[in-house]
mmCIF file of C-alpha atoms in Angstrom:
data_model
loop_
_atom_site.group_PDB
_atom_site.id
_atom_site.type_symbol
_atom_site.label_atom_id
_atom_site.label_comp_id
_atom_site.label_asym_id
_atom_site.label_seq_id
_atom_site.Cartn_x
_atom_site.Cartn_y
_atom_site.Cartn_z
ATOM 1 C CA MET A 1 -6.768 -67.606 -48.663
ATOM 2 C CA THR A 2 -3.198 -66.235 -48.752
ATOM 3 C CA LYS A 3 -0.518 -67.412 -51.136
ATOM 4 C CA ARG A 4 1.185 -69.226 -48.260
ATOM 5 C CA ASP A 5 -2.009 -71.084 -47.366
ATOM 6 C CA GLU A 6 -2.585 -72.116 -50.972
ATOM 7 C CA ALA A 7 1.015 -73.297 -51.173
ATOM 8 C CA LYS A 8 0.486 -75.368 -48.015
ATOM 9 C CA GLN A 9 -2.416 -77.226 -49.623
ATOM 10 C CA ASP A 10 -0.217 -78.039 -52.607
ATOM 11 C CA TYR A 11 2.571 -79.229 -50.295
ATOM 12 C CA LEU A 12 0.267 -81.498 -48.345
ATOM 13 C CA ALA A 13 -1.009 -82.851 -51.631
ATOM 14 C CA GLY A 14 2.525 -83.948 -52.520
ATOM 15 C CA MET A 15 3.876 -81.094 -54.610
ATOM 16 C CA LYS A 16 7.651 -80.606 -54.409
ATOM 17 C CA TYR A 17 9.359 -77.468 -53.048
ATOM 18 C CA LYS A 18 10.607 -76.323 -56.449
ATOM 19 C CA GLU A 19 7.185 -76.849 -58.079
ATOM 20 C CA ILE A 20 5.576 -74.714 -55.389
ATOM 21 C CA ALA A 21 8.236 -72.009 -55.737
ATOM 22 C CA ASP A 22 7.706 -71.864 -59.556
ATOM 23 C CA LYS A 23 3.912 -71.862 -59.190
ATOM 24 C CA TYR A 24 3.775 -68.988 -56.727
ATOM 25 C CA ASP A 25 6.809 -67.063 -58.059
ATOM 26 C CA VAL A 26 8.786 -67.241 -54.794
ATOM 27 C CA SER A 27 12.242 -68.542 -53.978
ATOM 28 C CA LEU A 28 12.975 -72.086 -52.891
ATOM 29 C CA SER A 29 14.233 -70.816 -49.520
ATOM 30 C CA THR A 30 10.902 -69.040 -48.970
ATOM 31 C CA VAL A 31 8.977 -72.270 -49.511
ATOM 32 C CA LYS A 32 11.292 -74.087 -47.101
ATOM 33 C CA SER A 33 10.817 -71.329 -44.552
ATOM 34 C CA TRP A 34 7.014 -71.623 -44.839
ATOM 35 C CA LYS A 35 7.264 -75.332 -44.363
ATOM 36 C CA SER A 36 9.468 -75.163 -41.268
ATOM 37 C CA ARG A 37 7.586 -72.332 -39.625
ATOM 38 C CA TYR A 38 3.926 -72.782 -40.596
ATOM 39 C CA TRP A 39 3.291 -76.244 -42.047
ATOM 40 C CA ALA A 40 5.163 -78.527 -39.641
ATOM 41 C CA ASP A 41 2.146 -79.512 -37.528
ATOM 42 C CA GLU A 42 -0.127 -80.165 -40.529
ATOM 43 C CA THR A 43 2.609 -82.265 -42.109
ATOM 44 C CA LYS A 44 2.794 -84.469 -39.039
ATOM 45 C CA VAL A 45 -0.973 -85.002 -39.038
ATOM 46 C CA ALA A 46 -1.109 -85.824 -42.750
ATOM 47 C CA THR A 47 1.633 -88.424 -42.518
ATOM 48 C CA SER A 48 0.736 -90.031 -39.185
ATOM 49 C CA ASP A 49 -1.046 -93.047 -40.722
ATOM 50 C CA LYS A 50 1.897 -93.751 -43.002
ATOM 51 C CA LYS A 51 4.355 -93.679 -40.090
ATOM 52 C CA VAL A 52 2.296 -96.285 -38.203
ATOM 53 C CA ALA A 53 2.597 -98.729 -41.116
ATOM 54 C CA THR A 54 6.380 -98.215 -41.614
ATOM 55 C CA LYS A 55 9.492 -98.623 -39.590
ATOM 56 C CA SER A 56 10.390 -95.989 -37.080
ATOM 57 C CA GLN A 57 12.341 -93.145 -38.708
ATOM 58 C CA LYS A 58 14.608 -90.515 -37.247
ATOM 59 C CA VAL A 59 12.740 -87.188 -36.941
ATOM 60 C CA THR A 60 14.702 -84.105 -37.972
ATOM 61 C CA PRO A 61 14.194 -81.377 -35.368
ATOM 62 C CA LYS A 62 12.617 -78.134 -36.502
ATOM 63 C CA THR A 63 15.244 -75.454 -37.124
ATOM 64 C CA GLU A 64 14.517 -72.226 -35.333
ATOM 65 C CA LEU A 65 15.233 -69.121 -37.393
ATOM 66 C CA HIS A 66 17.139 -66.236 -35.797
ATOM 67 C CA PRO A 67 14.690 -63.625 -34.488
ATOM 68 C CA ALA A 68 16.273 -60.948 -36.652
ATOM 69 C CA ILE A 69 15.596 -63.104 -39.755
ATOM 70 C CA GLN A 70 12.010 -63.732 -38.665
ATOM 71 C CA GLU A 71 11.399 -59.967 -38.499
ATOM 72 C CA LEU A 72 11.993 -59.774 -42.236
ATOM 73 C CA ASP A 73 8.374 -60.804 -42.694
ATOM 74 C CA GLU A 74 7.321 -57.427 -41.268
ATOM 75 C CA SER A 75 9.834 -55.436 -43.338
ATOM 76 C CA GLY A 76 7.516 -54.622 -46.229
ATOM 77 C CA LEU A 77 9.910 -56.224 -48.718
ATOM 78 C CA ASN A 78 8.738 -58.787 -51.261
ATOM 79 C CA ASP A 79 9.996 -62.347 -51.102
ATOM 80 C CA LYS A 80 12.872 -61.914 -53.543
ATOM 81 C CA GLN A 81 14.043 -58.773 -51.770
ATOM 82 C CA LYS A 82 14.017 -60.686 -48.460
ATOM 83 C CA ASP A 83 16.061 -63.405 -50.069
ATOM 84 C CA PHE A 84 18.510 -60.835 -51.379
ATOM 85 C CA VAL A 85 18.883 -59.349 -47.884
ATOM 86 C CA SER A 86 19.471 -62.765 -46.296
ATOM 87 C CA GLU A 87 21.956 -63.787 -48.989
ATOM 88 C CA TYR A 88 23.827 -60.526 -48.820
ATOM 89 C CA VAL A 89 24.213 -60.716 -45.055
ATOM 90 C CA ARG A 90 25.501 -64.276 -45.470
ATOM 91 C CA LEU A 91 27.865 -63.615 -48.435
ATOM 92 C CA SER A 92 28.787 -59.876 -48.249
ATOM 93 C CA ASN A 93 28.644 -59.954 -52.063
ATOM 94 C CA ALA A 94 25.769 -58.063 -53.719
ATOM 95 C CA THR A 95 26.267 -59.635 -57.158
ATOM 96 C CA GLN A 96 26.178 -63.250 -55.917
ATOM 97 C CA ALA A 97 23.365 -62.484 -53.485
ATOM 98 C CA TYR A 98 21.261 -61.076 -56.363
ATOM 99 C CA ILE A 99 21.999 -64.149 -58.491
ATOM 100 C CA ASN A 100 20.923 -66.441 -55.667
ATOM 101 C CA ALA A 101 17.761 -64.485 -54.972
ATOM 102 C CA TYR A 102 16.587 -63.742 -58.543
ATOM 103 C CA GLY A 103 18.299 -66.384 -60.688
ATOM 104 C CA VAL A 104 19.623 -63.867 -63.243
ATOM 105 C CA GLU A 105 22.837 -63.665 -65.282
ATOM 106 C CA TYR A 106 26.045 -62.264 -63.789
ATOM 107 C CA ASN A 107 26.024 -58.936 -65.712
ATOM 108 C CA THR A 108 22.458 -58.205 -64.695
ATOM 109 C CA ALA A 109 23.149 -59.122 -61.112
ATOM 110 C CA MET A 110 26.241 -56.926 -60.956
ATOM 111 C CA VAL A 111 24.120 -53.857 -61.860
ATOM 112 C CA GLN A 112 20.965 -54.756 -60.016
ATOM 113 C CA GLY A 113 22.755 -55.887 -56.872
ATOM 114 C CA SER A 114 24.412 -52.509 -56.538
ATOM 115 C CA ILE A 115 21.066 -50.776 -57.140
ATOM 116 C CA SER A 116 19.406 -52.963 -54.516
ATOM 117 C CA LEU A 117 21.919 -51.803 -51.919
ATOM 118 C CA ARG A 118 20.647 -48.260 -52.432
ATOM 119 C CA ASN A 119 17.038 -49.233 -51.767
ATOM 120 C CA PRO A 120 16.232 -47.589 -48.386
ATOM 121 C CA LYS A 121 14.192 -50.525 -47.093
ATOM 122 C CA ILE A 122 16.754 -53.079 -48.191
ATOM 123 C CA LYS A 123 19.591 -51.038 -46.777
ATOM 124 C CA SER A 124 17.746 -50.678 -43.475
ATOM 125 C CA GLU A 125 17.140 -54.436 -43.198
ATOM 126 C CA ILE A 126 20.753 -55.270 -44.039
ATOM 127 C CA LYS A 127 21.951 -52.803 -41.418
ATOM 128 C CA ARG A 128 19.545 -54.269 -38.842
ATOM 129 C CA LEU A 129 20.658 -57.820 -39.485
ATOM 130 C CA ARG A 130 24.312 -56.809 -39.480
ATOM 131 C CA GLN A 131 23.919 -55.080 -36.136
ATOM 132 C CA ALA A 132 22.153 -58.137 -34.715
ATOM 133 C CA ARG A 133 25.048 -60.272 -35.935
ATOM 134 C CA LEU A 134 27.651 -57.933 -34.427
ATOM 135 C CA ALA A 135 25.787 -57.932 -31.113
ATOM 136 C CA GLU A 136 25.712 -61.703 -31.197
ATOM 137 C CA LEU A 137 29.482 -61.829 -31.773
ATOM 138 C CA GLY A 138 30.025 -59.454 -28.877
ATOM 139 C CA ILE A 139 32.610 -57.439 -30.851
ATOM 140 C CA GLY A 140 32.348 -53.778 -31.744
ATOM 141 C CA VAL A 141 34.261 -51.085 -33.585
ATOM 142 C CA PHE A 142 36.231 -49.939 -30.543
ATOM 143 C CA ASP A 143 37.382 -53.482 -29.790
ATOM 144 C CA LEU A 144 39.021 -53.576 -33.225
ATOM 145 C CA ILE A 145 40.485 -50.083 -32.782
ATOM 146 C CA ASP A 146 42.085 -51.238 -29.524
ATOM 147 C CA ASP A 147 43.586 -54.201 -31.381
ATOM 148 C CA MET A 148 44.930 -51.937 -34.123
ATOM 149 C CA ALA A 149 46.475 -49.695 -31.490
ATOM 150 C CA LYS A 150 48.221 -52.745 -29.943
ATOM 151 C CA GLU A 151 49.649 -53.636 -33.369
ATOM 152 C CA ALA A 152 50.738 -50.031 -34.029
ATOM 153 C CA ARG A 153 52.605 -49.828 -30.695
ATOM 154 C CA ALA A 154 54.044 -53.324 -30.771
ATOM 155 C CA ASP A 155 57.737 -53.696 -29.855
ATOM 156 C CA VAL A 156 59.491 -56.952 -30.572
ATOM 157 C CA ARG A 157 61.365 -56.520 -27.266
ATOM 158 C CA ASP A 158 58.114 -57.304 -25.515
ATOM 159 C CA PHE A 159 58.274 -60.818 -26.914
ATOM 160 C CA ALA A 160 61.939 -61.764 -27.119
ATOM 161 C CA ASP A 161 65.318 -61.016 -25.571
ATOM 162 C CA TRP A 162 68.618 -61.155 -27.501
ATOM 163 C CA GLY A 163 72.219 -60.296 -26.996
ATOM 164 C CA SER A 164 75.795 -61.420 -27.320
ATOM 165 C CA ASP A 165 77.999 -63.161 -24.745
ATOM 166 C CA GLU A 166 81.810 -63.003 -24.508
ATOM 167 C CA PHE A 167 83.925 -65.919 -23.412
ATOM 168 C CA GLU A 168 87.531 -66.965 -23.640
ATOM 169 C CA ALA A 169 88.535 -69.754 -26.032
ATOM 170 C CA ILE A 170 91.796 -71.451 -27.125
ATOM 171 C CA ASP A 171 92.801 -71.636 -30.746
ATOM 172 C CA GLU A 172 93.439 -75.289 -31.499
ATOM 173 C CA GLU A 173 96.259 -74.676 -33.971
ATOM 174 C CA SER A 174 98.244 -71.931 -32.221
ATOM 175 C CA GLY A 175 97.211 -72.663 -28.656
ATOM 176 C CA LYS A 176 96.623 -68.958 -28.095
ATOM 177 C CA GLN A 177 93.731 -67.644 -26.070
ATOM 178 C CA TYR A 178 91.246 -65.303 -27.689
ATOM 179 C CA THR A 179 87.879 -63.698 -26.936
ATOM 180 C CA LYS A 180 84.874 -65.276 -28.680
ATOM 181 C CA HIS A 181 81.433 -63.781 -29.129
ATOM 182 C CA LYS A 182 78.190 -65.747 -29.356
ATOM 183 C CA SER A 183 74.809 -64.234 -30.202
ATOM 184 C CA TRP A 184 71.599 -65.585 -28.738
ATOM 185 C CA VAL A 185 67.819 -65.078 -28.887
ATOM 186 C CA ALA A 186 65.347 -66.163 -26.202
ATOM 187 C CA LEU A 187 61.589 -66.069 -26.554
ATOM 188 C CA LYS A 188 59.585 -64.860 -23.597
ATOM 189 C CA ASP A 189 57.015 -67.131 -22.023
ATOM 190 C CA SER A 190 53.752 -66.778 -23.966
ATOM 191 C CA ASN A 191 51.865 -66.819 -20.655
ATOM 192 C CA ASN A 192 53.539 -63.540 -19.698
ATOM 193 C CA VAL A 193 52.948 -61.475 -22.869
ATOM 194 C CA ASP A 194 49.970 -60.078 -24.807
ATOM 195 C CA SER A 195 50.314 -62.067 -28.006
ATOM 196 C CA TRP A 196 47.780 -60.080 -30.056
ATOM 197 C CA ALA A 197 50.467 -58.185 -32.011
ATOM 198 C CA VAL A 198 52.322 -61.422 -32.910
ATOM 199 C CA LYS A 199 51.647 -62.680 -36.419
ATOM 200 C CA LYS A 200 53.638 -65.920 -36.075
ATOM 201 C CA VAL A 201 56.440 -67.616 -34.173
ATOM 202 C CA THR A 202 58.787 -70.072 -35.864
ATOM 203 C CA VAL A 203 61.834 -72.028 -34.807
ATOM 204 C CA GLY A 204 64.227 -72.945 -37.625
ATOM 205 C CA LYS A 205 67.809 -73.871 -38.199
ATOM 206 C CA ASP A 206 68.885 -70.326 -37.357
ATOM 207 C CA GLY A 207 66.933 -70.259 -34.121
ATOM 208 C CA PRO A 208 63.595 -68.762 -33.076
ATOM 209 C CA MET A 209 61.921 -65.918 -34.958
ATOM 210 C CA VAL A 210 59.040 -63.652 -33.927
ATOM 211 C CA GLU A 211 57.084 -61.903 -36.715
ATOM 212 C CA LEU A 212 54.743 -59.046 -35.739
ATOM 213 C CA HIS A 213 51.806 -57.725 -37.695
ATOM 214 C CA ASP A 214 52.600 -54.746 -39.979
ATOM 215 C CA ARG A 215 52.890 -51.722 -37.671
ATOM 216 C CA ASN A 216 52.864 -49.252 -40.549
ATOM 217 C CA LYS A 217 49.619 -50.666 -41.864
ATOM 218 C CA ALA A 218 47.997 -50.505 -38.416
ATOM 219 C CA ARG A 219 49.178 -46.915 -37.954
ATOM 220 C CA LYS A 220 47.795 -45.985 -41.381
ATOM 221 C CA GLU A 221 44.394 -47.473 -40.506
ATOM 222 C CA LEU A 222 44.319 -45.635 -37.181
ATOM 223 C CA LEU A 223 45.191 -42.337 -38.847
ATOM 224 C CA GLU A 224 42.447 -42.881 -41.437
ATOM 225 C CA TYR A 225 40.006 -43.576 -38.620
ATOM 226 C CA LEU A 226 41.031 -40.433 -36.714
ATOM 227 C CA ASN A 227 40.700 -38.376 -39.948
ATOM 228 C CA GLY A 228 37.249 -39.803 -40.608
ATOM 229 C CA LYS A 229 38.334 -41.679 -43.751
ATOM 230 C CA GLY A 230 38.668 -45.231 -42.587
ATOM 231 C CA VAL A 231 36.266 -48.140 -43.086
ATOM 232 C CA PHE A 232 35.166 -47.803 -39.430
ATOM 233 C CA ALA A 233 34.521 -44.085 -39.672
ATOM 234 C CA GLY A 234 31.935 -43.901 -42.485
ATOM 235 C CA THR A 235 29.588 -41.018 -41.817
ATOM 236 C CA GLU A 236 27.989 -41.004 -45.281
ATOM 237 C CA GLU A 237 24.762 -42.958 -45.132
ATOM 238 C CA GLU A 238 25.254 -44.568 -48.529
ATOM 239 C CA GLN A 239 28.488 -46.111 -47.251
ATOM 240 C CA GLN A 240 27.034 -47.599 -44.087
ATOM 241 C CA VAL A 241 26.202 -51.019 -45.545
ATOM 242 C CA ILE A 242 29.736 -51.362 -46.903
ATOM 243 C CA ASN A 243 31.206 -50.167 -43.567
ATOM 244 C CA ASP A 244 29.276 -52.913 -41.807
ATOM 245 C CA ASP A 245 30.708 -55.434 -44.261
ATOM 246 C CA ASN A 246 34.221 -54.323 -43.628
ATOM 247 C CA LEU A 247 33.736 -54.437 -39.886
ATOM 248 C CA LEU A 248 32.468 -58.001 -40.002
ATOM 249 C CA ASN A 249 35.255 -58.990 -42.362
ATOM 250 C CA ALA A 250 37.786 -57.450 -39.949
ATOM 251 C CA ILE A 251 36.207 -59.378 -37.076
ATOM 252 C CA LYS A 252 36.505 -62.574 -39.062
ATOM 253 C CA LYS A 253 40.190 -61.931 -39.771
ATOM 254 C CA SER A 254 40.847 -60.982 -36.168
ATOM 255 C CA SER A 255 39.771 -64.434 -34.992
ATOM 256 C CA GLU A 256 42.303 -66.363 -37.160
ATOM 257 C CA GLY A 257 44.805 -66.772 -34.286
ATOM 258 C CA VAL A 258 48.442 -66.030 -33.635
ATOM 259 C CA PHE A 259 50.042 -68.970 -35.416
ATOM 260 C CA LYS A 260 48.034 -68.785 -38.670
ATOM 261 C CA ASN A 261 48.773 -66.881 -41.881
ATOM 262 C CA ASP A 262 45.999 -65.289 -43.830
ATOM 263 C CA ASP A 263 38.667 -60.265 -50.640
ATOM 264 C CA ASP A 264 37.587 -57.187 -50.986
ATOM 265 C CA ILE A 265 33.837 -57.277 -50.626
ATOM 266 C CA GLU A 266 32.155 -56.885 -53.933
ATOM 267 C CA SER A 267 29.219 -54.490 -54.081
#
């Protein structure tokens, strides 16, 4: 009988999740995963008589795990390593992921988390889950490069017109005529422009203002990419996990929207 089967018997006998996790030296999330994936039917049978004698209760639907997560069972990693992988993909923070998976102190996790990222099997599983997540988002490296290029080439004249008008006026005191100048700014219709390069639009007491994303920063990032130094260009295998983190973080930031204002990922 496998560890999972023995744990199932304890669960059906009334043992709590944490008690099972402590008994079999696995994480709490592993026990919950066993329950949702392998023990659900047995649980229904064991409790059917009790449900007949009590009031009808709402049944919580079984949560389906993402296929990429399910494949962790065939990865060859132990339970705590699987938990570390899942937590790291969720948090992008090796130290906190190690604390969550192993329950150790911060200083230990800071060292061991970094070491874990260099484990070939762990690194491979993190990369696989990251790629599955990127595919699910439908956004890739070149999509972000295109966006950076838009920011680098952005011209405020694409979004607003401005100028100065001349008109004749009469001085109230002297009655003399003189030429007066009045400056103006007019925003272009948002339906007729590509707003990606716009950071924010405000209208204050001095009139409308268009603020673009930092062109110099975008140009620097593009140059780093072209020179093979940027976060998207990583060719060194030991940097690949961190590159995937930065890509996902960039995707997250890219979805914040035009009218919103915005950590480094700890490894």
